[in-house]
CSV table of C-alpha atoms in Angstrom, one decimal:
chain,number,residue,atom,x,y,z
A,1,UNK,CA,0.0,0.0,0.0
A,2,UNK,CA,1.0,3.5,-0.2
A,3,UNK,CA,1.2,4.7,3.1
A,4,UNK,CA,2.0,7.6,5.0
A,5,UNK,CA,5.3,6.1,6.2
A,6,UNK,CA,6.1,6.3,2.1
A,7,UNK,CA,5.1,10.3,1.8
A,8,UNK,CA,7.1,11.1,5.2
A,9,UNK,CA,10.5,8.7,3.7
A,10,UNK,CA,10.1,11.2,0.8
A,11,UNK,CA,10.3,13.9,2.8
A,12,UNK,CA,12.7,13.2,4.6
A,13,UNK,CA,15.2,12.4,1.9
A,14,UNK,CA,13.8,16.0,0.5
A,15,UNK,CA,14.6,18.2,3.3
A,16,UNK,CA,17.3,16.1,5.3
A,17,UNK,CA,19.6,14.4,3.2
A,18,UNK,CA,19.3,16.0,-0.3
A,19,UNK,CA,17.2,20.0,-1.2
A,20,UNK,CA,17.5,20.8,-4.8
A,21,UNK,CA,16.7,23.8,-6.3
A,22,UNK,CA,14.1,24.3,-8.5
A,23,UNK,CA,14.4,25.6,-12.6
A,24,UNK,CA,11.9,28.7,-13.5
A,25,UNK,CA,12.0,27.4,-16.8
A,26,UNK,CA,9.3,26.5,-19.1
A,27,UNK,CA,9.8,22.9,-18.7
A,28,UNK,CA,11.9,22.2,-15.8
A,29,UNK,CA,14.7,19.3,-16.2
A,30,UNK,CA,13.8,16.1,-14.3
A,31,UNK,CA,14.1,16.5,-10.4
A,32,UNK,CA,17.5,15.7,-9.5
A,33,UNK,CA,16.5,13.9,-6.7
A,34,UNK,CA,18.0,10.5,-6.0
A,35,UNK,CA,15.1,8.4,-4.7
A,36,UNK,CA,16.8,5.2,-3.2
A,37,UNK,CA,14.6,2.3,-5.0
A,38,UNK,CA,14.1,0.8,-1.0
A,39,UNK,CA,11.9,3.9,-0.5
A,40,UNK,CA,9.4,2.5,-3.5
A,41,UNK,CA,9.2,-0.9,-1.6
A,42,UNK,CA,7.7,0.5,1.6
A,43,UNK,CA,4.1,0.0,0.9
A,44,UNK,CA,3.3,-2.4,3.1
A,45,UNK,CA,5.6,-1.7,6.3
A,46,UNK,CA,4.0,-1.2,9.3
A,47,UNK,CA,2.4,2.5,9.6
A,48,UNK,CA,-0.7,2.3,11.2
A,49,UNK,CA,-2.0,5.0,8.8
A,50,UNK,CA,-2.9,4.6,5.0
A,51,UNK,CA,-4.3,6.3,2.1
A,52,UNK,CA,-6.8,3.6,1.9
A,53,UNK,CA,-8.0,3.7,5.8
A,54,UNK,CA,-8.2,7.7,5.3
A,55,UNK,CA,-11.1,7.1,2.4
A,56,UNK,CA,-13.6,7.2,4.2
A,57,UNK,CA,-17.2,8.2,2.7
A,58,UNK,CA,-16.2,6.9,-0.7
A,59,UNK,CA,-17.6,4.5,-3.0
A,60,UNK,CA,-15.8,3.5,-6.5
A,61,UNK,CA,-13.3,6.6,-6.2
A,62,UNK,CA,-10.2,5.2,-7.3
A,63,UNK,CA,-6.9,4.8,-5.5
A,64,UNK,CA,-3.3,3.7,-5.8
A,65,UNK,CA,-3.6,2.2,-1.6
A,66,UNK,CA,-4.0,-1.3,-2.4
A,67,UNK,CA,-1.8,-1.7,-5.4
A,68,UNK,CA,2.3,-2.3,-5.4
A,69,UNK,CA,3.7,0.9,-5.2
A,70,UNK,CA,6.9,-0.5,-7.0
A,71,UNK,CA,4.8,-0.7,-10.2
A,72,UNK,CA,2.7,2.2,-10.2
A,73,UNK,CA,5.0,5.0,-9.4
A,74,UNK,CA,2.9,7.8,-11.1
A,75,UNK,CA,4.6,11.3,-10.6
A,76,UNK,CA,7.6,9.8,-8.5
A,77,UNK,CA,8.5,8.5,-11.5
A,78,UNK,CA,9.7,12.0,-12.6
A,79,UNK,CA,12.2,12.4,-9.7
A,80,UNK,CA,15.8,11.0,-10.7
A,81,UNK,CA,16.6,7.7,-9.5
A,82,UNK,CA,12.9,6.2,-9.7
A,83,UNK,CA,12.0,4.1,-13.2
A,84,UNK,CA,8.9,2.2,-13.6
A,85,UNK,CA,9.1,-1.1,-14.8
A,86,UNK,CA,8.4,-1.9,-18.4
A,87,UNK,CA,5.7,-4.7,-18.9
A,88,UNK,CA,3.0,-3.5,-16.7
A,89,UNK,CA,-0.2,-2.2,-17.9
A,90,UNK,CA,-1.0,1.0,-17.4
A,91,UNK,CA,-3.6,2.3,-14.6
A,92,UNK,CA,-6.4,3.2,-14.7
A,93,UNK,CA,-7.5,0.9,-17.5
A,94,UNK,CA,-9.2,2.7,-21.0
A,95,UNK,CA,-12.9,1.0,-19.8
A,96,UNK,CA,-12.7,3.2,-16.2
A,97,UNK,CA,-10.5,5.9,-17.2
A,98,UNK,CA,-12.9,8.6,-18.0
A,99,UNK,CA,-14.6,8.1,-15.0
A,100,UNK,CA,-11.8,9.1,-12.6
A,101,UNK,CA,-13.1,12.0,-11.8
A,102,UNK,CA,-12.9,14.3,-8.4
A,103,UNK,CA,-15.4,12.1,-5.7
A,104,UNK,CA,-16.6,15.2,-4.7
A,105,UNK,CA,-18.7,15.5,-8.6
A,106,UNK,CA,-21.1,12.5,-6.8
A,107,UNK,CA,-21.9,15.0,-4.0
A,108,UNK,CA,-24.6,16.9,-4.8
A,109,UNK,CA,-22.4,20.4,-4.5
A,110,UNK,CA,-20.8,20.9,-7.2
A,111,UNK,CA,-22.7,23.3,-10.0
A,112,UNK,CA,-22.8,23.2,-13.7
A,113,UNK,CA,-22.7,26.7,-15.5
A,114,UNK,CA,-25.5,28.6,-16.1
A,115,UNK,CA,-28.6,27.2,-13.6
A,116,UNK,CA,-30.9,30.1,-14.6
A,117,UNK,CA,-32.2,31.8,-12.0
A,118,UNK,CA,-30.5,29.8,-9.2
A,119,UNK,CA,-26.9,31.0,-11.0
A,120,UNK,CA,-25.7,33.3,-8.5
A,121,UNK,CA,-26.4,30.7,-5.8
A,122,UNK,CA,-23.3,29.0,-4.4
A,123,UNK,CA,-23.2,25.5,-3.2
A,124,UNK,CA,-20.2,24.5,-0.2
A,125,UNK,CA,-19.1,21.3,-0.4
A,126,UNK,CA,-18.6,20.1,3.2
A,127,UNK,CA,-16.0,18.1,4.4
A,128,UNK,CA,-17.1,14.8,5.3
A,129,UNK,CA,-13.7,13.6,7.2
A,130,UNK,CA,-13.4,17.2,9.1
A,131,UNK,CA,-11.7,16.9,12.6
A,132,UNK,CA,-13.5,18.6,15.0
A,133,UNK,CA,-11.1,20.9,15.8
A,134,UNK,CA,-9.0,21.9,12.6
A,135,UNK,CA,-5.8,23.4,12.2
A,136,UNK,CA,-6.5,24.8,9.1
A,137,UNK,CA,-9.3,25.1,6.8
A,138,UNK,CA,-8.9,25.2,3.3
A,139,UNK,CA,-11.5,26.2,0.2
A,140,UNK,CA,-10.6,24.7,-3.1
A,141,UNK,CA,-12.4,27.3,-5.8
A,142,UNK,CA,-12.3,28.4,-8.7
A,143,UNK,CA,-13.3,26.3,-11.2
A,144,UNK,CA,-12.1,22.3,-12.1
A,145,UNK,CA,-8.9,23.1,-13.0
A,146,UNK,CA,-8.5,24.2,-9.0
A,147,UNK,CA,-11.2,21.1,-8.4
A,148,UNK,CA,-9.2,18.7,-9.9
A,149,UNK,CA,-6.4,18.6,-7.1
A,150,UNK,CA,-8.9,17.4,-4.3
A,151,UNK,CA,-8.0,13.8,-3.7
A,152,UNK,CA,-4.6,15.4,-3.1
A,153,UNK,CA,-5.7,18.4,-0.9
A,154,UNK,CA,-7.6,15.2,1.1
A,155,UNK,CA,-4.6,13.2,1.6
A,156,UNK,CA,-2.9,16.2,3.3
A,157,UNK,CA,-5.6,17.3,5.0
A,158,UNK,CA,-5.9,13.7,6.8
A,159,UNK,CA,-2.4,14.2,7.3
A,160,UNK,CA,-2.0,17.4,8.7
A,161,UNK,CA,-6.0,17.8,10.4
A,162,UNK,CA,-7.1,20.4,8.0
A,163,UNK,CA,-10.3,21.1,7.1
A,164,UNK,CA,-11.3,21.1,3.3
A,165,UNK,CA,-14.2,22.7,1.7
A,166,UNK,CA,-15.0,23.4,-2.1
A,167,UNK,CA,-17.2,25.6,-3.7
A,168,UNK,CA,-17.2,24.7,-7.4
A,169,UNK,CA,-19.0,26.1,-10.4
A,170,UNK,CA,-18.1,24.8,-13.7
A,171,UNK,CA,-16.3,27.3,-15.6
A,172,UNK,CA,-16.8,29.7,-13.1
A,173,UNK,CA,-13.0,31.1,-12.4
A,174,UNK,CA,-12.1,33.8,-10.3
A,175,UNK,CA,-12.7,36.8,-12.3
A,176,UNK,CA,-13.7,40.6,-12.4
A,177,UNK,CA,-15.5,40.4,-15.4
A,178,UNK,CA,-15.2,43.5,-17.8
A,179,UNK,CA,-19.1,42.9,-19.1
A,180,UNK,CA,-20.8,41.6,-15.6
A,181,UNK,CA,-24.4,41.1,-17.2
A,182,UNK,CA,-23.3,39.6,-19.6
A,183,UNK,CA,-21.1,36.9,-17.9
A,184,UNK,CA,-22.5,34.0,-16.3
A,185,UNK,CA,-20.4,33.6,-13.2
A,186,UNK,CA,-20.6,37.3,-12.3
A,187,UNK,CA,-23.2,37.3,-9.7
A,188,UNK,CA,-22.0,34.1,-8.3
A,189,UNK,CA,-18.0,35.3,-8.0
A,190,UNK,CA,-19.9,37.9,-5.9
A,191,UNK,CA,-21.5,35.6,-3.6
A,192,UNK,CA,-18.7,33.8,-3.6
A,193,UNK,CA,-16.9,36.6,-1.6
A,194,UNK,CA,-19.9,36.8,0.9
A,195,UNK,CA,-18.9,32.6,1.4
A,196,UNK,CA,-15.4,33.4,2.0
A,197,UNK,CA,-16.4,36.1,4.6
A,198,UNK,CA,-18.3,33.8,6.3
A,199,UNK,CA,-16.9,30.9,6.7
A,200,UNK,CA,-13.5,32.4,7.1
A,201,UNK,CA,-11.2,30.0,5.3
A,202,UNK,CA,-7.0,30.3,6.3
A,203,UNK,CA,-6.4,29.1,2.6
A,204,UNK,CA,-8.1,29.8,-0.6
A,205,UNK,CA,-6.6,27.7,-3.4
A,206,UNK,CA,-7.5,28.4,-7.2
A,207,UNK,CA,-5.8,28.4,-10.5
A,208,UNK,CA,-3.8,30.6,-11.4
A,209,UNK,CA,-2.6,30.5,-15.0
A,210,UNK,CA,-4.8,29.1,-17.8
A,211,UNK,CA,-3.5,27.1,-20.7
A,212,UNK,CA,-6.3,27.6,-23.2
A,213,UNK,CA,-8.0,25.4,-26.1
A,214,UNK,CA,-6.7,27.2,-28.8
A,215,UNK,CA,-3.0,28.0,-29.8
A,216,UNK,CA,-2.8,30.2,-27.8
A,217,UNK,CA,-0.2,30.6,-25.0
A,218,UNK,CA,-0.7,30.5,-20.9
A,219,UNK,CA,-2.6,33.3,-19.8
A,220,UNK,CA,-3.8,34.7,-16.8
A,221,UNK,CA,-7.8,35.0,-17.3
A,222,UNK,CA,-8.5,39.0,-17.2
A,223,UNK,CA,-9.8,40.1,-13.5
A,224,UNK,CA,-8.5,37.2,-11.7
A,225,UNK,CA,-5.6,39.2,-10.2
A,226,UNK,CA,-8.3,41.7,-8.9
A,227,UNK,CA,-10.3,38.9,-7.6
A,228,UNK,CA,-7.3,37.3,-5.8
A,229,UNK,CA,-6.6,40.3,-3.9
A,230,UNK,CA,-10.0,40.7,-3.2
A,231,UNK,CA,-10.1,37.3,-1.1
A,232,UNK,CA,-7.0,38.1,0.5
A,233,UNK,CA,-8.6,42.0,1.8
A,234,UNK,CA,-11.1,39.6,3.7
A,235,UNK,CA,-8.4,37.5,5.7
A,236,UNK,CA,-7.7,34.7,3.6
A,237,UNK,CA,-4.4,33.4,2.1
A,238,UNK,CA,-4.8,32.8,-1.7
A,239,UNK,CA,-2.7,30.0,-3.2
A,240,UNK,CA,-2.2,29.8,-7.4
A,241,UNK,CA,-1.9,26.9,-8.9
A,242,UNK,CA,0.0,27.0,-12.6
A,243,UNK,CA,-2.5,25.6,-15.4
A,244,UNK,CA,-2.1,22.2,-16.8
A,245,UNK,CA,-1.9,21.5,-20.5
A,246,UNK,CA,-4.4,20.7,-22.9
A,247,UNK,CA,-5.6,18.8,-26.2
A,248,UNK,CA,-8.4,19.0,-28.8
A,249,UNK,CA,-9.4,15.2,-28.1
A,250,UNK,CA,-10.3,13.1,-25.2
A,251,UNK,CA,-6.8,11.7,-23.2
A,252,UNK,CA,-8.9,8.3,-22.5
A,253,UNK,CA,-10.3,8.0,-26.0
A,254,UNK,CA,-6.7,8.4,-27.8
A,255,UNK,CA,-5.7,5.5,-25.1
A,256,UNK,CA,-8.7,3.4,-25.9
A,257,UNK,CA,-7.9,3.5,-29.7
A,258,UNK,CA,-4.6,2.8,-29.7
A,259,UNK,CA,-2.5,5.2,-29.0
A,260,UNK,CA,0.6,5.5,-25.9
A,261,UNK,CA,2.1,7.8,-23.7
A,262,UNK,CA,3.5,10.1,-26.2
A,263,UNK,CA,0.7,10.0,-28.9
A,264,UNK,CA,-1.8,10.7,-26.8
A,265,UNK,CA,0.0,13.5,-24.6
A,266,UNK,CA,0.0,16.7,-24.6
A,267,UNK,CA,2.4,19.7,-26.8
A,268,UNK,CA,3.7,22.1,-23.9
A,269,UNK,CA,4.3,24.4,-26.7
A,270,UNK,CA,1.7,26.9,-25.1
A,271,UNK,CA,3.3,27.2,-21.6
A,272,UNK,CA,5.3,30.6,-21.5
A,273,UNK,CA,9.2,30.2,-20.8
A,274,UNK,CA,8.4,32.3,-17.7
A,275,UNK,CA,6.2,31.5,-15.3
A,276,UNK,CA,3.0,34.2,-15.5
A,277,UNK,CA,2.3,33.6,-11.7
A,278,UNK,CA,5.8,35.0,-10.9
A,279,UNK,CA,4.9,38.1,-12.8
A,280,UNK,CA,6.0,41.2,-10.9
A,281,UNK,CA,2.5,43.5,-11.4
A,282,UNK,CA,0.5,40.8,-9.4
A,283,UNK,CA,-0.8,41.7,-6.4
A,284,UNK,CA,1.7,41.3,-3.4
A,285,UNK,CA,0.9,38.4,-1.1
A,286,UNK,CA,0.3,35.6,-3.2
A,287,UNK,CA,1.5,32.0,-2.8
A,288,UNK,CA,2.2,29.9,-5.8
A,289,UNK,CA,2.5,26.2,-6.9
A,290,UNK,CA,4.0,25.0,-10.3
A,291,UNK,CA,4.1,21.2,-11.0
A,292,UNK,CA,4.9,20.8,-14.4
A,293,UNK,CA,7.8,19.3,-13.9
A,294,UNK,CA,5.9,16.3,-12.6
A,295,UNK,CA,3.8,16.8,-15.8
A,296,UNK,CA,5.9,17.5,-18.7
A,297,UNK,CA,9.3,16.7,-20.5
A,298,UNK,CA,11.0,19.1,-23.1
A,299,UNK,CA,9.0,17.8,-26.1
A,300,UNK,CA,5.8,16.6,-24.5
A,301,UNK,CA,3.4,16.0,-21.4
A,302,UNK,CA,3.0,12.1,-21.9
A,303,UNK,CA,-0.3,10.7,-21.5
A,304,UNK,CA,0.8,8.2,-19.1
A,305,UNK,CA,4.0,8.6,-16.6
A,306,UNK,CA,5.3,6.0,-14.0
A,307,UNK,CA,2.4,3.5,-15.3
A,308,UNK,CA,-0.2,5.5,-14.3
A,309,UNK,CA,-2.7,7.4,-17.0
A,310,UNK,CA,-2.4,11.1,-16.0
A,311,UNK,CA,-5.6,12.8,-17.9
A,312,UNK,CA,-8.9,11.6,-18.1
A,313,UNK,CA,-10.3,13.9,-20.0
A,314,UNK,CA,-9.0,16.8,-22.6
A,315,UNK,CA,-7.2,18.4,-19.7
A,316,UNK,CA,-8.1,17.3,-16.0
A,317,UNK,CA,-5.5,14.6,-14.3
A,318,UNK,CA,-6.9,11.3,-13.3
A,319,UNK,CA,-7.8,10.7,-9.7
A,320,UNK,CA,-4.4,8.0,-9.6
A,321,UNK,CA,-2.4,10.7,-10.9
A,322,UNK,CA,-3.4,13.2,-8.3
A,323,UNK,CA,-2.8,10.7,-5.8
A,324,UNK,CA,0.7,9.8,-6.7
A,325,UNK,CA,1.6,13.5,-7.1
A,326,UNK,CA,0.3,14.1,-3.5
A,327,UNK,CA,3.7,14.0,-1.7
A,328,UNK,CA,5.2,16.1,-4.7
A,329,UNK,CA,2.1,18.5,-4.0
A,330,UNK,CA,3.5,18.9,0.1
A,331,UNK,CA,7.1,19.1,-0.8
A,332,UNK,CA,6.3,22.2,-2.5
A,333,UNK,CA,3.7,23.2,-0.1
A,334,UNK,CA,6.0,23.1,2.6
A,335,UNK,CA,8.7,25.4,0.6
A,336,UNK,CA,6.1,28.1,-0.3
A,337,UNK,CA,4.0,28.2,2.7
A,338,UNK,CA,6.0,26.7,5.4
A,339,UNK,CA,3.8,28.4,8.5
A,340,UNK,CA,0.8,25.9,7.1
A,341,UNK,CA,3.0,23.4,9.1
């Protein structure tokens, strides 16, 4: 299993025994991290606290707990020192691949664009594994490209005794629109605010840049800086995560016809050399995340790394994927925002 005791030997070797520096180029190299194979073999040592016991309230969500780690290194497979063994077949499989989504899509909370009258309404997703006295309380928001990094946000927030909430509207990103009657998500961005006064969150996390459908490059959507700073003037920390990459066609149906990892990935032609979230006429304050390097080589953003499929869709990562990057997701946490711990 993939167990805690695997996510803190990581960590350990991160901060104790090797830091590395991170590239701001467009496509970092591959982590020079040597990841001592014995670390990959851990999955079923004796910690009394798993990935899979944390799941609680879950039905068919998928997970990485109960399979060898050794095989299925997913993102760890980007660090130096860490290969994945040829031969094994790739997870999740082309019939269940499209339906990896978020768990929290099968909740009832989460809100397609538009909904007529009801559109300005905003749904919370409540956190059904919250301690009852949290350290922390994070709000995922913004959209699915922030809604697709929950299963990670859970693991850590078992970990750590966070509280997570998310208030997702499809489509709906964290913007000051320049025509507000004429954009859907106007009215509910403004309730929005009135949430995030309420119920007081420590961390707001949201996407930051935006890789769009066209050709196009990364962007950052107009009036989200003003937005951001807006969260922050009512108490909240805001943290940006950089976009992830896109294609015209469905990740899963390119694998179910055929094709492999470097077929079916993605061109990271569109990301900019430099970062936009490190752009000096943002709003001072902000925290930032960029995990492209656990997403993309020089040439192309493979469809599947470490035997593990990393989209299901046109542009959102796969449950699996999100799991294995969960450690990656900390280590980075941790440098950006080390009071969270």
């Amino acid at each position: 299993m993939l167990t805690v005791s695997l996510v803190l030997a990581y960590l350990t070797h991160r901060w104790v025994e090797q830091p590395v520096s991170r590239s701001a180029s467009r496509i970092p190299p591959r982590v020079p991290l040597a990841f001592a194979a014995t670390v990959l073999l851990i999955g079923g040592a004796a910690s009394s606290f798993s990935i899979h016991q944390m799941q609680t309230q879950r039905s068919s969500a998928p997970s990485l707990a109960e399979l060898e780690q050794e095989d299925y290194p997913g993102a760890l497979a980007t660090l130096e020192g860490v290969e994945a063994p040829e031969g094994v077949e790739f997870i999740p499989d082309v019939q269940t691949l499209a339906q990896t989504r978020p768990d929290y899509y099968d909740w009832g909370c989460r809100q397609e664009f538009g909904d007529g009258e009801n559109r300005g309404e905003v749904l919370v997703c409540e956190d059904p594994d919250s301690p009852a006295e949290p350290d922390l309380t994070v709000m995922i928001t913004g959209g699915s490209h922030a809604g697709q990094w929950h299963h990670a946000w859970r693991i850590l927030a078992a970990e750590h005794n966070w509280e997570l909430l998310i208030a997702d509207k499809s489509a709906c990103l964290l913007t000051e629109p320049t025509d507000p009657e004429g954009n859907q998500c106007h009215e509910w961005n403004l309730n929005l605010l009135d949430v995030i006064t309420e119920r007081t969150p420590d961390l707001v996390f949201t996407a930051g840049s935006r890789v769009p459908n066209d050709d196009g490059p990364e962007n950052i959507e107009s009036g989200a800086p003003e937005k951001w700073q807006q969260i922050m003037d009512r108490g909240s920390e805001v943290l940006l995560m950089r976009g992830t990459p896109r294609r015209e066609d469905s990740v899963a149906d390119c694998l179910a016809e055929g094709g492999d990892a470097q077929s079916c990935g993605m061109d990271p032609v569109s990301y900019q050399q430099d970062n936009p979230l490190t752009a000096p006429d943002l709003p001072g304050g902000l925290y930032t995340l960029d995990m492209t390097e656990h997403l993309c080589e020089e040439q192309v953003c493979p469809a599947v790394i470490g035997n593990v499929a990393v989209y299901y869709d046109k542009s959102h990562l796969s449950n699996h994927y999100i799991e294995s990057l969960a450690p990656l997701l900390k280590d980075q946490l941790r440098e950006e925002m080390p009071h969270l711990f």
